Amino acid sequence: MFQKVYFWNIFLCAGTQKAVGVHMWNGGDEKMSEVFNVEEIFAKNLFTLTKMRQRLTKSAYKEVVRVMNEGGELSMDVANVVAKAMKDWAVENGATHYTHWFQPLTGITAEKHDAFVTHPDETGNMLTEFSGKELIKGEPDASSFPSGGLRATFEARGYTAWDITSPAFLKESGCGKILCIPTAFCSYTGEALDKKTPLLRSMEALSEQALRIVRLFGNTEATKVTASVGPEQEYFLVDKDLYMQRTDLMFAGRTLFGAPAPKGQEMEDHYFGVIRERVGEYMKDLNEELWKLGVTAKTQHNEVAPAQHELAPIYETANIAVDHNQLVMETMKRVAIRHGMRCLLHEKPYAGVNGSGKHDNWSITTDNGVNLLDPGDTPNENVQFLLVLACIMKAVDTHADLLRQSASDVGNDHRLGANEAPPAIISIFLGEQLEDVVNQLIETGEATSVKEGGKLLTGVKTLPDFQKDATDRNRTSPFAFTGNKFEFRMVGSADSIASPNTTLNAIVAEAFCEAADRLEKAENLELAIHDLIKEYMTAHRRIVFNGNGYAEEWVEEAERRGLPNIKSMIEAANTLTTDKAVKLFEKFHIFTKVELESREEIIYETYAKTINIEALAMIDMAGKQIIPAVIKYSKSLADTVNAVKAAGADASTQTELLQEVSGHLAAMQAALKKLEKVEKEASAMEDVKEQAFFYKDCVKVVMEELRAPADKLEMIVDKEMWPIPTYGELMFEI
Ligand code: ADP
Ligand code: MG
């Protein structure tokens, strides 16, 4: 699991041929050279299998590996041995506390620190202690986490249980070093209160069903099939001093006012552009922190919008990828503070330029090394691949609504369907080569040929000619096949990737299960597989779309095909509790109906609370900052008008300007009053679903009414008097 990763390609110093990065510059022009070795620091803060092997007895180590791979429980004796070894390692490395680190339904992580301190003996000596019981189980008071009605406050007991498949790590922060033990979080009655439990359940379901598929093809060696995930994380950076002057950024994570800067992203000069010095220093620090945690931060670059960047790690087992993505987001924010900046993970911090997403690259691999999504050079002959593909087409078409739901969060409503990023309509991009194979299969029942990539002729003698991929890329598809994996591009940048992957695993497990049920009984297996592939592909061909997902025609075409187009997070919420969804999730013991209902309710709650914060931030900024500034400006204009007139000159331009300002000001004041009123009305509503829809259909609309005149005023009012940093400053002064 913890294979060695070589980063020498990123940090190769010319001439040395060593994995050494040399970093310099300590302020002014004093050069400081600090050398670090990526191989040495990698996983320094991670309690890896190697460390366990060194510190555990042989039998305890074997037991840990067995439970990791096959499931089951550690005996208390072994748990005690593991706990002691883990504690010793942590304390030797400077840790003072431990925590059960979990992922409640807030979408972020939670921790409560306990020191290793124990009662001193009679001589006053204290020996640190950490027991197997403390390692395996925790009992945080669960009443203050979202539960969607699952747990009344008088039944507050919640449990955290060690996820042995995700290694413990040391987190370094202002608190010092904390030993973090990744855990699942459940209620007293066993319902999942977190994002990890269902994910682990879905991984088991997928493994079990995928094994049935590979067995059909004679693979008797594989004992497990694992979903692998590589999430590409986009983010914005902003200067701290400017951020602190924006109530909206501080409280809502996005700008609620702001006229476009003279320059946006139209020059296409930021994407892959040279990384600015300050940002580069941030990235260097971020990588170092992540490598220490065993996160394989690999790729970094500037993204499309000004001040937008991306970090992609190397893919890992789904649950570790989920944990690591949480650490990536957390570390991004922490390191930004250290560099006098703030990291914005919101999906749409600025109107008018690209938002941020998180491409969730997903594939499934057997433990004897077969990637079920690898078509090979001749996909038309790779029957196992074609069966897997047919099942995925069926899964995605049948549960397009659930997949869309799994990628929704409040911020992502600004992306999905808002004519950027992927549209809110789920479709699959297969690319030319595969689509051709699928078409042949549907039309003739046989795929006899395969389109080849051919040669790319560079036309320059000194450049090599390339073997082209058989398929070009498509950037507008929400679910694109990219060689040996699918890339689910709808996921929001601020969101946990647990739900999308839980859903993907679940829907594909169901399709595998249904196929296996039929094929295992077949008398002529070859024929049955052939028929099933043709049947599934024909029935679900409508989900395949290789064209431009941003085009208006696609929306109409998708409607003709009967594909769902769910516009917002709260409209997607009830897809969780349809009979179809309940049947799916209950069949594979991923969610009970009650758990699904609670999750639907949490969606409404989260939505209402988030929009409420945004509305209050707008009311605050409009009332205390923007309107007073505009009043001051109009007074100075009025004074000018009088002075110019008194001097006997023509004041018509100044008067016209004053009238324009007064008009927008009146519109702002009216919208402000209206927003105050609807916000009060919304807050007082009892039914969470009704409330969420009221926020969407009424409060958000009034927020737009308030923003429009304010943004116009920003373009007119004297810059010296405008009370908040502008888009130009926020995005270009970094
Ligand atoms: P692309 O350029 O097509 O987006 P990259 O190779 O840059 O592909 O990979 C993007 C992300 O996908 C990375 O996080 C990478 O580790 C991950 N990835 C690559 N192969 C797989 C795979 N088989 N399964 C899951 N994720 C993968
Ligand atoms: Mg990609």
Short mmCIF file of N, CA and C in Angstrom, two decimals, residues 291-444:
data_model
loop_
_atom_site.label_atom_id
_atom_site.label_comp_id
_atom_site.label_asym_id
_atom_site.label_seq_id
_atom_site.Cartn_x
_atom_site.Cartn_y
_atom_site.Cartn_z
N TRP A 291 3.81 15.77 1.95
CA TRP A 291 4.69 14.59 1.81
C TRP A 291 4.95 13.97 3.17
N LYS A 292 5.17 14.83 4.17
CA LYS A 292 5.43 14.29 5.51
C LYS A 292 4.27 13.43 5.99
N LEU A 293 3.08 13.82 5.56
CA LEU A 293 1.88 13.06 5.95
C LEU A 293 1.65 11.84 5.06
N GLY A 294 2.53 11.65 4.10
CA GLY A 294 2.37 10.51 3.20
C GLY A 294 1.39 10.79 2.08
N VAL A 295 1.04 12.07 1.89
CA VAL A 295 0.16 12.41 0.77
C VAL A 295 1.05 12.63 -0.46
N THR A 296 0.73 11.92 -1.53
CA THR A 296 1.60 11.95 -2.70
C THR A 296 1.31 13.15 -3.61
N ALA A 297 1.44 14.35 -3.06
CA ALA A 297 1.24 15.56 -3.87
C ALA A 297 2.18 15.48 -5.07
N LYS A 298 1.63 15.57 -6.26
CA LYS A 298 2.43 15.28 -7.45
C LYS A 298 2.47 16.46 -8.42
N THR A 299 1.31 16.96 -8.79
CA THR A 299 1.26 17.95 -9.85
C THR A 299 0.77 19.29 -9.31
N GLN A 300 1.37 20.37 -9.74
CA GLN A 300 0.91 21.69 -9.33
C GLN A 300 0.97 22.62 -10.53
N HIS A 301 -0.05 23.44 -10.65
CA HIS A 301 -0.01 24.42 -11.74
C HIS A 301 -1.02 25.53 -11.51
N ASN A 302 -0.84 26.62 -12.25
CA ASN A 302 -1.83 27.68 -12.24
C ASN A 302 -3.05 27.19 -13.00
N GLU A 303 -4.22 27.58 -12.50
CA GLU A 303 -5.46 27.20 -13.19
C GLU A 303 -5.95 28.34 -14.08
N VAL A 304 -7.17 28.20 -14.60
CA VAL A 304 -7.68 29.14 -15.59
C VAL A 304 -7.84 30.57 -15.07
N ALA A 305 -8.46 30.72 -13.89
CA ALA A 305 -8.75 32.07 -13.39
C ALA A 305 -7.52 32.66 -12.71
N PRO A 306 -7.43 34.00 -12.69
CA PRO A 306 -6.31 34.61 -11.98
C PRO A 306 -6.36 34.19 -10.51
N ALA A 307 -5.22 33.91 -9.92
CA ALA A 307 -5.09 33.50 -8.51
C ALA A 307 -5.70 32.13 -8.23
N GLN A 308 -5.95 31.36 -9.28
CA GLN A 308 -6.48 30.00 -9.09
C GLN A 308 -5.40 28.97 -9.41
N HIS A 309 -5.34 27.93 -8.59
CA HIS A 309 -4.28 26.93 -8.75
C HIS A 309 -4.84 25.53 -8.56
N GLU A 310 -3.99 24.55 -8.85
CA GLU A 310 -4.43 23.16 -8.67
C GLU A 310 -3.31 22.30 -8.11
N LEU A 311 -3.72 21.34 -7.30
CA LEU A 311 -2.79 20.33 -6.81
C LEU A 311 -3.41 18.95 -7.04
N ALA A 312 -2.65 18.05 -7.65
CA ALA A 312 -3.16 16.68 -7.83
C ALA A 312 -2.20 15.69 -7.19
N PRO A 313 -2.74 14.77 -6.40
CA PRO A 313 -1.91 13.72 -5.83
C PRO A 313 -1.93 12.49 -6.72
N ILE A 314 -1.08 11.53 -6.42
CA ILE A 314 -1.16 10.24 -7.12
C ILE A 314 -2.33 9.45 -6.49
N TYR A 315 -3.04 8.73 -7.31
CA TYR A 315 -4.23 8.04 -6.81
C TYR A 315 -3.91 6.97 -5.78
N GLU A 316 -4.92 6.73 -4.92
CA GLU A 316 -4.78 5.76 -3.82
C GLU A 316 -6.10 5.05 -3.63
N THR A 317 -6.09 4.07 -2.73
CA THR A 317 -7.33 3.39 -2.36
C THR A 317 -8.37 4.44 -1.94
N ALA A 318 -9.62 4.22 -2.33
CA ALA A 318 -10.63 5.27 -2.17
C ALA A 318 -10.69 5.87 -0.77
N ASN A 319 -10.70 5.04 0.28
CA ASN A 319 -10.89 5.65 1.60
C ASN A 319 -9.67 6.44 2.05
N ILE A 320 -8.50 6.01 1.61
CA ILE A 320 -7.31 6.79 1.95
C ILE A 320 -7.30 8.08 1.14
N ALA A 321 -7.74 7.99 -0.10
CA ALA A 321 -7.81 9.20 -0.93
C ALA A 321 -8.77 10.21 -0.30
N VAL A 322 -9.86 9.72 0.27
CA VAL A 322 -10.82 10.62 0.91
C VAL A 322 -10.18 11.28 2.13
N ASP A 323 -9.53 10.47 2.96
CA ASP A 323 -8.84 11.03 4.14
C ASP A 323 -7.79 12.05 3.70
N HIS A 324 -7.02 11.65 2.71
CA HIS A 324 -5.93 12.53 2.28
C HIS A 324 -6.46 13.81 1.65
N ASN A 325 -7.57 13.72 0.94
CA ASN A 325 -8.11 14.95 0.37
C ASN A 325 -8.54 15.91 1.48
N GLN A 326 -9.07 15.37 2.57
CA GLN A 326 -9.42 16.23 3.71
C GLN A 326 -8.15 16.89 4.25
N LEU A 327 -7.08 16.11 4.33
CA LEU A 327 -5.81 16.68 4.83
C LEU A 327 -5.26 17.72 3.87
N VAL A 328 -5.44 17.47 2.58
CA VAL A 328 -4.96 18.44 1.58
C VAL A 328 -5.69 19.77 1.79
N MET A 329 -7.02 19.70 1.93
CA MET A 329 -7.79 20.94 2.07
C MET A 329 -7.40 21.68 3.35
N GLU A 330 -7.27 20.91 4.41
CA GLU A 330 -6.92 21.50 5.71
C GLU A 330 -5.52 22.13 5.65
N THR A 331 -4.59 21.40 5.06
CA THR A 331 -3.20 21.88 5.00
C THR A 331 -3.11 23.11 4.09
N MET A 332 -3.87 23.10 3.01
CA MET A 332 -3.87 24.27 2.12
C MET A 332 -4.25 25.52 2.89
N LYS A 333 -5.27 25.39 3.74
CA LYS A 333 -5.72 26.57 4.49
C LYS A 333 -4.69 26.98 5.53
N ARG A 334 -4.13 25.99 6.21
CA ARG A 334 -3.18 26.29 7.29
C ARG A 334 -1.92 26.94 6.73
N VAL A 335 -1.38 26.37 5.67
CA VAL A 335 -0.13 26.90 5.12
C VAL A 335 -0.34 28.30 4.55
N ALA A 336 -1.53 28.55 4.01
CA ALA A 336 -1.80 29.89 3.45
C ALA A 336 -1.69 30.95 4.55
N ILE A 337 -2.19 30.63 5.74
CA ILE A 337 -2.14 31.59 6.85
C ILE A 337 -0.68 31.93 7.16
N ARG A 338 0.15 30.88 7.17
CA ARG A 338 1.57 31.08 7.44
C ARG A 338 2.22 32.01 6.40
N HIS A 339 1.68 32.05 5.21
CA HIS A 339 2.28 32.86 4.14
C HIS A 339 1.56 34.20 3.95
N GLY A 340 0.78 34.59 4.96
CA GLY A 340 0.09 35.87 4.87
C GLY A 340 -1.01 35.87 3.83
N MET A 341 -1.57 34.70 3.57
CA MET A 341 -2.64 34.61 2.57
C MET A 341 -3.80 33.82 3.17
N ARG A 342 -4.86 33.70 2.40
CA ARG A 342 -5.95 32.80 2.75
C ARG A 342 -6.22 31.93 1.53
N CYS A 343 -6.56 30.66 1.79
CA CYS A 343 -6.89 29.76 0.70
C CYS A 343 -8.40 29.65 0.61
N LEU A 344 -8.95 29.92 -0.55
CA LEU A 344 -10.40 29.85 -0.74
C LEU A 344 -10.73 28.54 -1.47
N LEU A 345 -11.47 27.69 -0.78
CA LEU A 345 -11.85 26.42 -1.41
C LEU A 345 -13.25 26.47 -1.98
N HIS A 346 -13.94 27.58 -1.79
CA HIS A 346 -15.31 27.73 -2.29
C HIS A 346 -15.35 27.49 -3.80
N GLU A 347 -16.47 26.93 -4.27
CA GLU A 347 -16.58 26.60 -5.69
C GLU A 347 -16.67 27.84 -6.56
N LYS A 348 -17.08 28.97 -5.99
CA LYS A 348 -17.22 30.16 -6.83
C LYS A 348 -16.91 31.40 -6.01
N PRO A 349 -15.64 31.63 -5.72
CA PRO A 349 -15.31 32.81 -4.91
C PRO A 349 -15.61 34.12 -5.65
N TYR A 350 -15.47 34.12 -6.96
CA TYR A 350 -15.65 35.35 -7.74
C TYR A 350 -16.60 35.11 -8.90
N ALA A 351 -17.55 36.02 -9.08
CA ALA A 351 -18.44 35.91 -10.24
C ALA A 351 -17.63 36.25 -11.49
N GLY A 352 -17.99 35.64 -12.59
CA GLY A 352 -17.42 36.06 -13.88
C GLY A 352 -16.12 35.39 -14.27
N VAL A 353 -15.46 34.69 -13.34
CA VAL A 353 -14.30 33.89 -13.73
C VAL A 353 -14.56 32.45 -13.30
N ASN A 354 -13.70 31.54 -13.77
CA ASN A 354 -13.92 30.13 -13.48
C ASN A 354 -14.05 29.83 -11.99
N GLY A 355 -14.88 28.85 -11.70
CA GLY A 355 -14.97 28.38 -10.32
C GLY A 355 -14.03 27.20 -10.12
N SER A 356 -14.07 26.63 -8.93
CA SER A 356 -13.17 25.52 -8.62
C SER A 356 -13.93 24.22 -8.44
N GLY A 357 -13.34 23.17 -8.98
CA GLY A 357 -13.93 21.84 -8.81
C GLY A 357 -12.89 20.88 -8.31
N LYS A 358 -13.27 19.64 -8.38
CA LYS A 358 -12.35 18.60 -7.92
C LYS A 358 -12.60 17.39 -8.79
N HIS A 359 -11.78 17.22 -9.82
CA HIS A 359 -11.98 16.06 -10.69
C HIS A 359 -11.67 14.79 -9.92
N ASP A 360 -12.66 13.92 -9.84
CA ASP A 360 -12.53 12.70 -9.06
C ASP A 360 -12.23 11.55 -10.02
N ASN A 361 -10.95 11.21 -10.14
CA ASN A 361 -10.55 10.12 -11.04
C ASN A 361 -10.74 8.79 -10.33
N TRP A 362 -11.46 7.90 -10.96
CA TRP A 362 -11.88 6.66 -10.28
C TRP A 362 -11.64 5.45 -11.17
N SER A 363 -11.05 4.42 -10.59
CA SER A 363 -10.89 3.16 -11.34
C SER A 363 -11.02 1.99 -10.37
N ILE A 364 -11.13 0.78 -10.92
CA ILE A 364 -11.26 -0.39 -10.05
C ILE A 364 -10.24 -1.46 -10.44
N THR A 365 -9.52 -1.93 -9.45
CA THR A 365 -8.40 -2.82 -9.72
C THR A 365 -8.44 -4.05 -8.81
N THR A 366 -8.12 -5.21 -9.37
CA THR A 366 -8.07 -6.42 -8.53
C THR A 366 -6.75 -6.45 -7.78
N ASP A 367 -6.72 -7.24 -6.69
CA ASP A 367 -5.46 -7.30 -5.95
C ASP A 367 -4.41 -8.16 -6.68
N ASN A 368 -4.75 -8.73 -7.82
CA ASN A 368 -3.66 -9.29 -8.63
C ASN A 368 -3.38 -8.42 -9.86
N GLY A 369 -3.69 -7.13 -9.67
CA GLY A 369 -3.14 -6.13 -10.59
C GLY A 369 -3.89 -5.86 -11.89
N VAL A 370 -5.14 -6.27 -11.98
CA VAL A 370 -5.87 -5.99 -13.22
C VAL A 370 -6.78 -4.77 -13.02
N ASN A 371 -6.54 -3.72 -13.79
CA ASN A 371 -7.43 -2.57 -13.76
C ASN A 371 -8.62 -2.89 -14.68
N LEU A 372 -9.79 -3.01 -14.08
CA LEU A 372 -10.96 -3.43 -14.87
C LEU A 372 -11.36 -2.37 -15.89
N LEU A 373 -10.80 -1.18 -15.77
CA LEU A 373 -11.14 -0.12 -16.72
C LEU A 373 -10.06 0.07 -17.79
N ASP A 374 -9.13 -0.86 -17.83
CA ASP A 374 -8.09 -0.75 -18.85
C ASP A 374 -8.51 -1.52 -20.10
N PRO A 375 -8.79 -0.82 -21.19
CA PRO A 375 -9.29 -1.50 -22.38
C PRO A 375 -8.20 -2.24 -23.16
N GLY A 376 -6.95 -1.93 -22.89
CA GLY A 376 -5.88 -2.50 -23.72
C GLY A 376 -5.89 -1.85 -25.09
N ASP A 377 -5.05 -2.36 -26.00
CA ASP A 377 -4.96 -1.75 -27.33
C ASP A 377 -6.15 -2.10 -28.21
N THR A 378 -6.80 -3.21 -27.90
CA THR A 378 -7.91 -3.63 -28.75
C THR A 378 -9.15 -3.87 -27.89
N PRO A 379 -9.79 -2.77 -27.50
CA PRO A 379 -10.95 -2.89 -26.62
C PRO A 379 -12.04 -3.78 -27.22
N ASN A 380 -12.12 -3.83 -28.55
CA ASN A 380 -13.16 -4.64 -29.18
C ASN A 380 -13.01 -6.13 -28.87
N GLU A 381 -11.76 -6.52 -28.51
CA GLU A 381 -11.54 -7.93 -28.20
C GLU A 381 -11.52 -8.20 -26.71
N ASN A 382 -11.55 -7.14 -25.92
CA ASN A 382 -11.42 -7.29 -24.47
C ASN A 382 -12.83 -7.41 -23.86
N VAL A 383 -13.30 -8.64 -23.83
CA VAL A 383 -14.71 -8.86 -23.45
C VAL A 383 -14.97 -8.46 -22.00
N GLN A 384 -14.01 -8.75 -21.13
CA GLN A 384 -14.22 -8.38 -19.73
C GLN A 384 -14.38 -6.86 -19.60
N PHE A 385 -13.53 -6.14 -20.32
CA PHE A 385 -13.64 -4.68 -20.29
C PHE A 385 -14.99 -4.22 -20.82
N LEU A 386 -15.43 -4.84 -21.91
CA LEU A 386 -16.71 -4.43 -22.51
C LEU A 386 -17.88 -4.71 -21.57
N LEU A 387 -17.78 -5.80 -20.84
CA LEU A 387 -18.84 -6.11 -19.88
C LEU A 387 -18.84 -5.07 -18.75
N VAL A 388 -17.65 -4.76 -18.26
CA VAL A 388 -17.54 -3.74 -17.20
C VAL A 388 -18.08 -2.41 -17.71
N LEU A 389 -17.71 -2.05 -18.93
CA LEU A 389 -18.17 -0.80 -19.51
C LEU A 389 -19.71 -0.78 -19.64
N ALA A 390 -20.26 -1.90 -20.10
CA ALA A 390 -21.72 -1.99 -20.26
C ALA A 390 -22.40 -1.80 -18.89
N CYS A 391 -21.81 -2.41 -17.87
CA CYS A 391 -22.38 -2.28 -16.52
C CYS A 391 -22.30 -0.84 -16.03
N ILE A 392 -21.18 -0.18 -16.32
CA ILE A 392 -21.04 1.21 -15.87
C ILE A 392 -22.03 2.11 -16.61
N MET A 393 -22.22 1.85 -17.91
CA MET A 393 -23.21 2.63 -18.66
C MET A 393 -24.59 2.47 -18.01
N LYS A 394 -24.90 1.23 -17.65
CA LYS A 394 -26.20 0.96 -17.04
C LYS A 394 -26.30 1.66 -15.68
N ALA A 395 -25.24 1.55 -14.89
CA ALA A 395 -25.25 2.14 -13.55
C ALA A 395 -25.45 3.65 -13.62
N VAL A 396 -24.67 4.29 -14.50
CA VAL A 396 -24.70 5.75 -14.56
C VAL A 396 -26.04 6.25 -15.11
N ASP A 397 -26.58 5.51 -16.09
CA ASP A 397 -27.87 5.92 -16.65
C ASP A 397 -28.99 5.71 -15.62
N THR A 398 -28.98 4.56 -14.99
CA THR A 398 -30.04 4.25 -14.03
C THR A 398 -30.01 5.22 -12.84
N HIS A 399 -28.82 5.59 -12.42
CA HIS A 399 -28.72 6.41 -11.21
C HIS A 399 -28.07 7.77 -11.47
N ALA A 400 -28.34 8.33 -12.65
CA ALA A 400 -27.79 9.65 -12.97
C ALA A 400 -28.18 10.67 -11.90
N ASP A 401 -29.40 10.54 -11.40
CA ASP A 401 -29.88 11.48 -10.39
C ASP A 401 -29.05 11.39 -9.11
N LEU A 402 -28.70 10.16 -8.72
CA LEU A 402 -27.94 9.99 -7.48
C LEU A 402 -26.51 10.50 -7.62
N LEU A 403 -25.97 10.27 -8.79
CA LEU A 403 -24.61 10.71 -9.05
C LEU A 403 -24.54 12.24 -9.01
N ARG A 404 -25.53 12.86 -9.61
CA ARG A 404 -25.59 14.32 -9.59
C ARG A 404 -25.74 14.83 -8.16
N GLN A 405 -26.59 14.13 -7.40
CA GLN A 405 -26.78 14.51 -6.00
C GLN A 405 -25.46 14.40 -5.24
N SER A 406 -24.72 13.35 -5.50
CA SER A 406 -23.50 13.11 -4.71
C SER A 406 -22.46 14.21 -4.91
N ALA A 407 -22.60 14.97 -5.97
CA ALA A 407 -21.62 16.03 -6.23
C ALA A 407 -22.19 17.40 -5.90
N SER A 408 -23.29 17.43 -5.16
CA SER A 408 -23.86 18.75 -4.93
C SER A 408 -23.49 19.27 -3.55
N ASP A 409 -23.15 20.52 -3.51
CA ASP A 409 -23.09 21.24 -2.25
C ASP A 409 -23.47 22.68 -2.55
N VAL A 410 -23.58 23.49 -1.52
CA VAL A 410 -24.18 24.81 -1.75
C VAL A 410 -23.37 25.61 -2.77
N GLY A 411 -22.07 25.60 -2.62
CA GLY A 411 -21.23 26.38 -3.53
C GLY A 411 -21.28 25.85 -4.95
N ASN A 412 -21.44 24.54 -5.09
CA ASN A 412 -21.41 23.94 -6.42
C ASN A 412 -22.63 24.31 -7.25
N ASP A 413 -23.67 24.82 -6.62
CA ASP A 413 -24.83 25.30 -7.39
C ASP A 413 -24.43 26.43 -8.34
N HIS A 414 -23.33 27.12 -8.00
CA HIS A 414 -22.88 28.22 -8.87
C HIS A 414 -22.13 27.69 -10.09
N ARG A 415 -21.69 26.42 -10.01
CA ARG A 415 -20.95 25.85 -11.14
C ARG A 415 -21.86 25.02 -12.03
N LEU A 416 -22.45 23.99 -11.43
CA LEU A 416 -23.18 23.02 -12.24
C LEU A 416 -24.33 23.69 -12.97
N GLY A 417 -24.26 23.62 -14.25
CA GLY A 417 -25.33 24.19 -15.05
C GLY A 417 -25.18 25.69 -15.25
N ALA A 418 -24.18 26.28 -14.65
CA ALA A 418 -24.03 27.73 -14.79
C ALA A 418 -23.06 28.04 -15.93
N ASN A 419 -23.11 27.23 -16.95
CA ASN A 419 -22.34 27.45 -18.16
C ASN A 419 -20.84 27.50 -17.95
N GLU A 420 -20.38 26.72 -17.05
CA GLU A 420 -18.96 26.50 -16.92
C GLU A 420 -18.86 25.09 -16.39
N ALA A 421 -17.65 24.65 -16.09
CA ALA A 421 -17.50 23.31 -15.54
C ALA A 421 -18.52 22.40 -16.20
N PRO A 422 -18.74 21.24 -15.65
CA PRO A 422 -19.72 20.39 -16.32
C PRO A 422 -21.14 20.88 -16.09
N PRO A 423 -22.03 20.58 -17.00
CA PRO A 423 -23.44 20.94 -16.78
C PRO A 423 -24.03 20.03 -15.70
N ALA A 424 -25.24 20.35 -15.26
CA ALA A 424 -25.85 19.54 -14.22
C ALA A 424 -26.40 18.22 -14.76
N ILE A 425 -26.31 18.05 -16.07
CA ILE A 425 -26.83 16.82 -16.69
C ILE A 425 -25.71 15.77 -16.73
N ILE A 426 -26.02 14.60 -16.21
CA ILE A 426 -25.01 13.53 -16.24
C ILE A 426 -25.01 12.85 -17.61
N SER A 427 -23.82 12.75 -18.19
CA SER A 427 -23.65 11.94 -19.39
C SER A 427 -22.25 11.36 -19.35
N ILE A 428 -22.01 10.36 -20.20
CA ILE A 428 -20.69 9.73 -20.23
C ILE A 428 -19.98 10.09 -21.53
N PHE A 429 -18.73 10.50 -21.41
CA PHE A 429 -17.89 10.70 -22.59
C PHE A 429 -17.03 9.44 -22.76
N LEU A 430 -17.15 8.81 -23.93
CA LEU A 430 -16.36 7.60 -24.15
C LEU A 430 -15.19 7.85 -25.07
N GLY A 431 -15.31 8.86 -25.88
CA GLY A 431 -14.27 9.11 -26.88
C GLY A 431 -14.56 8.32 -28.14
N GLU A 432 -13.90 8.76 -29.20
CA GLU A 432 -14.17 8.22 -30.54
C GLU A 432 -14.00 6.71 -30.63
N GLN A 433 -12.88 6.25 -30.09
CA GLN A 433 -12.55 4.84 -30.25
C GLN A 433 -13.59 3.94 -29.57
N LEU A 434 -13.87 4.24 -28.32
CA LEU A 434 -14.81 3.38 -27.59
C LEU A 434 -16.22 3.53 -28.11
N GLU A 435 -16.59 4.77 -28.46
CA GLU A 435 -17.95 4.95 -28.95
C GLU A 435 -18.16 4.14 -30.22
N ASP A 436 -17.12 4.11 -31.03
CA ASP A 436 -17.20 3.33 -32.26
C ASP A 436 -17.40 1.84 -31.95
N VAL A 437 -16.66 1.34 -30.97
CA VAL A 437 -16.82 -0.06 -30.58
C VAL A 437 -18.24 -0.30 -30.07
N VAL A 438 -18.72 0.60 -29.22
CA VAL A 438 -20.07 0.45 -28.67
C VAL A 438 -21.10 0.46 -29.80
N ASN A 439 -20.93 1.37 -30.75
CA ASN A 439 -21.87 1.43 -31.88
C ASN A 439 -21.87 0.14 -32.69
N GLN A 440 -20.69 -0.37 -32.96
CA GLN A 440 -20.61 -1.63 -33.72
C GLN A 440 -21.34 -2.75 -32.97
N LEU A 441 -21.11 -2.79 -31.65
CA LEU A 441 -21.74 -3.85 -30.86
C LEU A 441 -23.26 -3.75 -30.89
N ILE A 442 -23.74 -2.51 -30.77
CA ILE A 442 -25.18 -2.33 -30.75
C ILE A 442 -25.78 -2.67 -32.11
N GLU A 443 -25.11 -2.20 -33.16
CA GLU A 443 -25.70 -2.35 -34.49
C GLU A 443 -25.56 -3.76 -35.07
N THR A 444 -24.39 -4.38 -34.88
CA THR A 444 -24.19 -5.69 -35.52
C THR A 444 -23.99 -6.81 -34.51
#
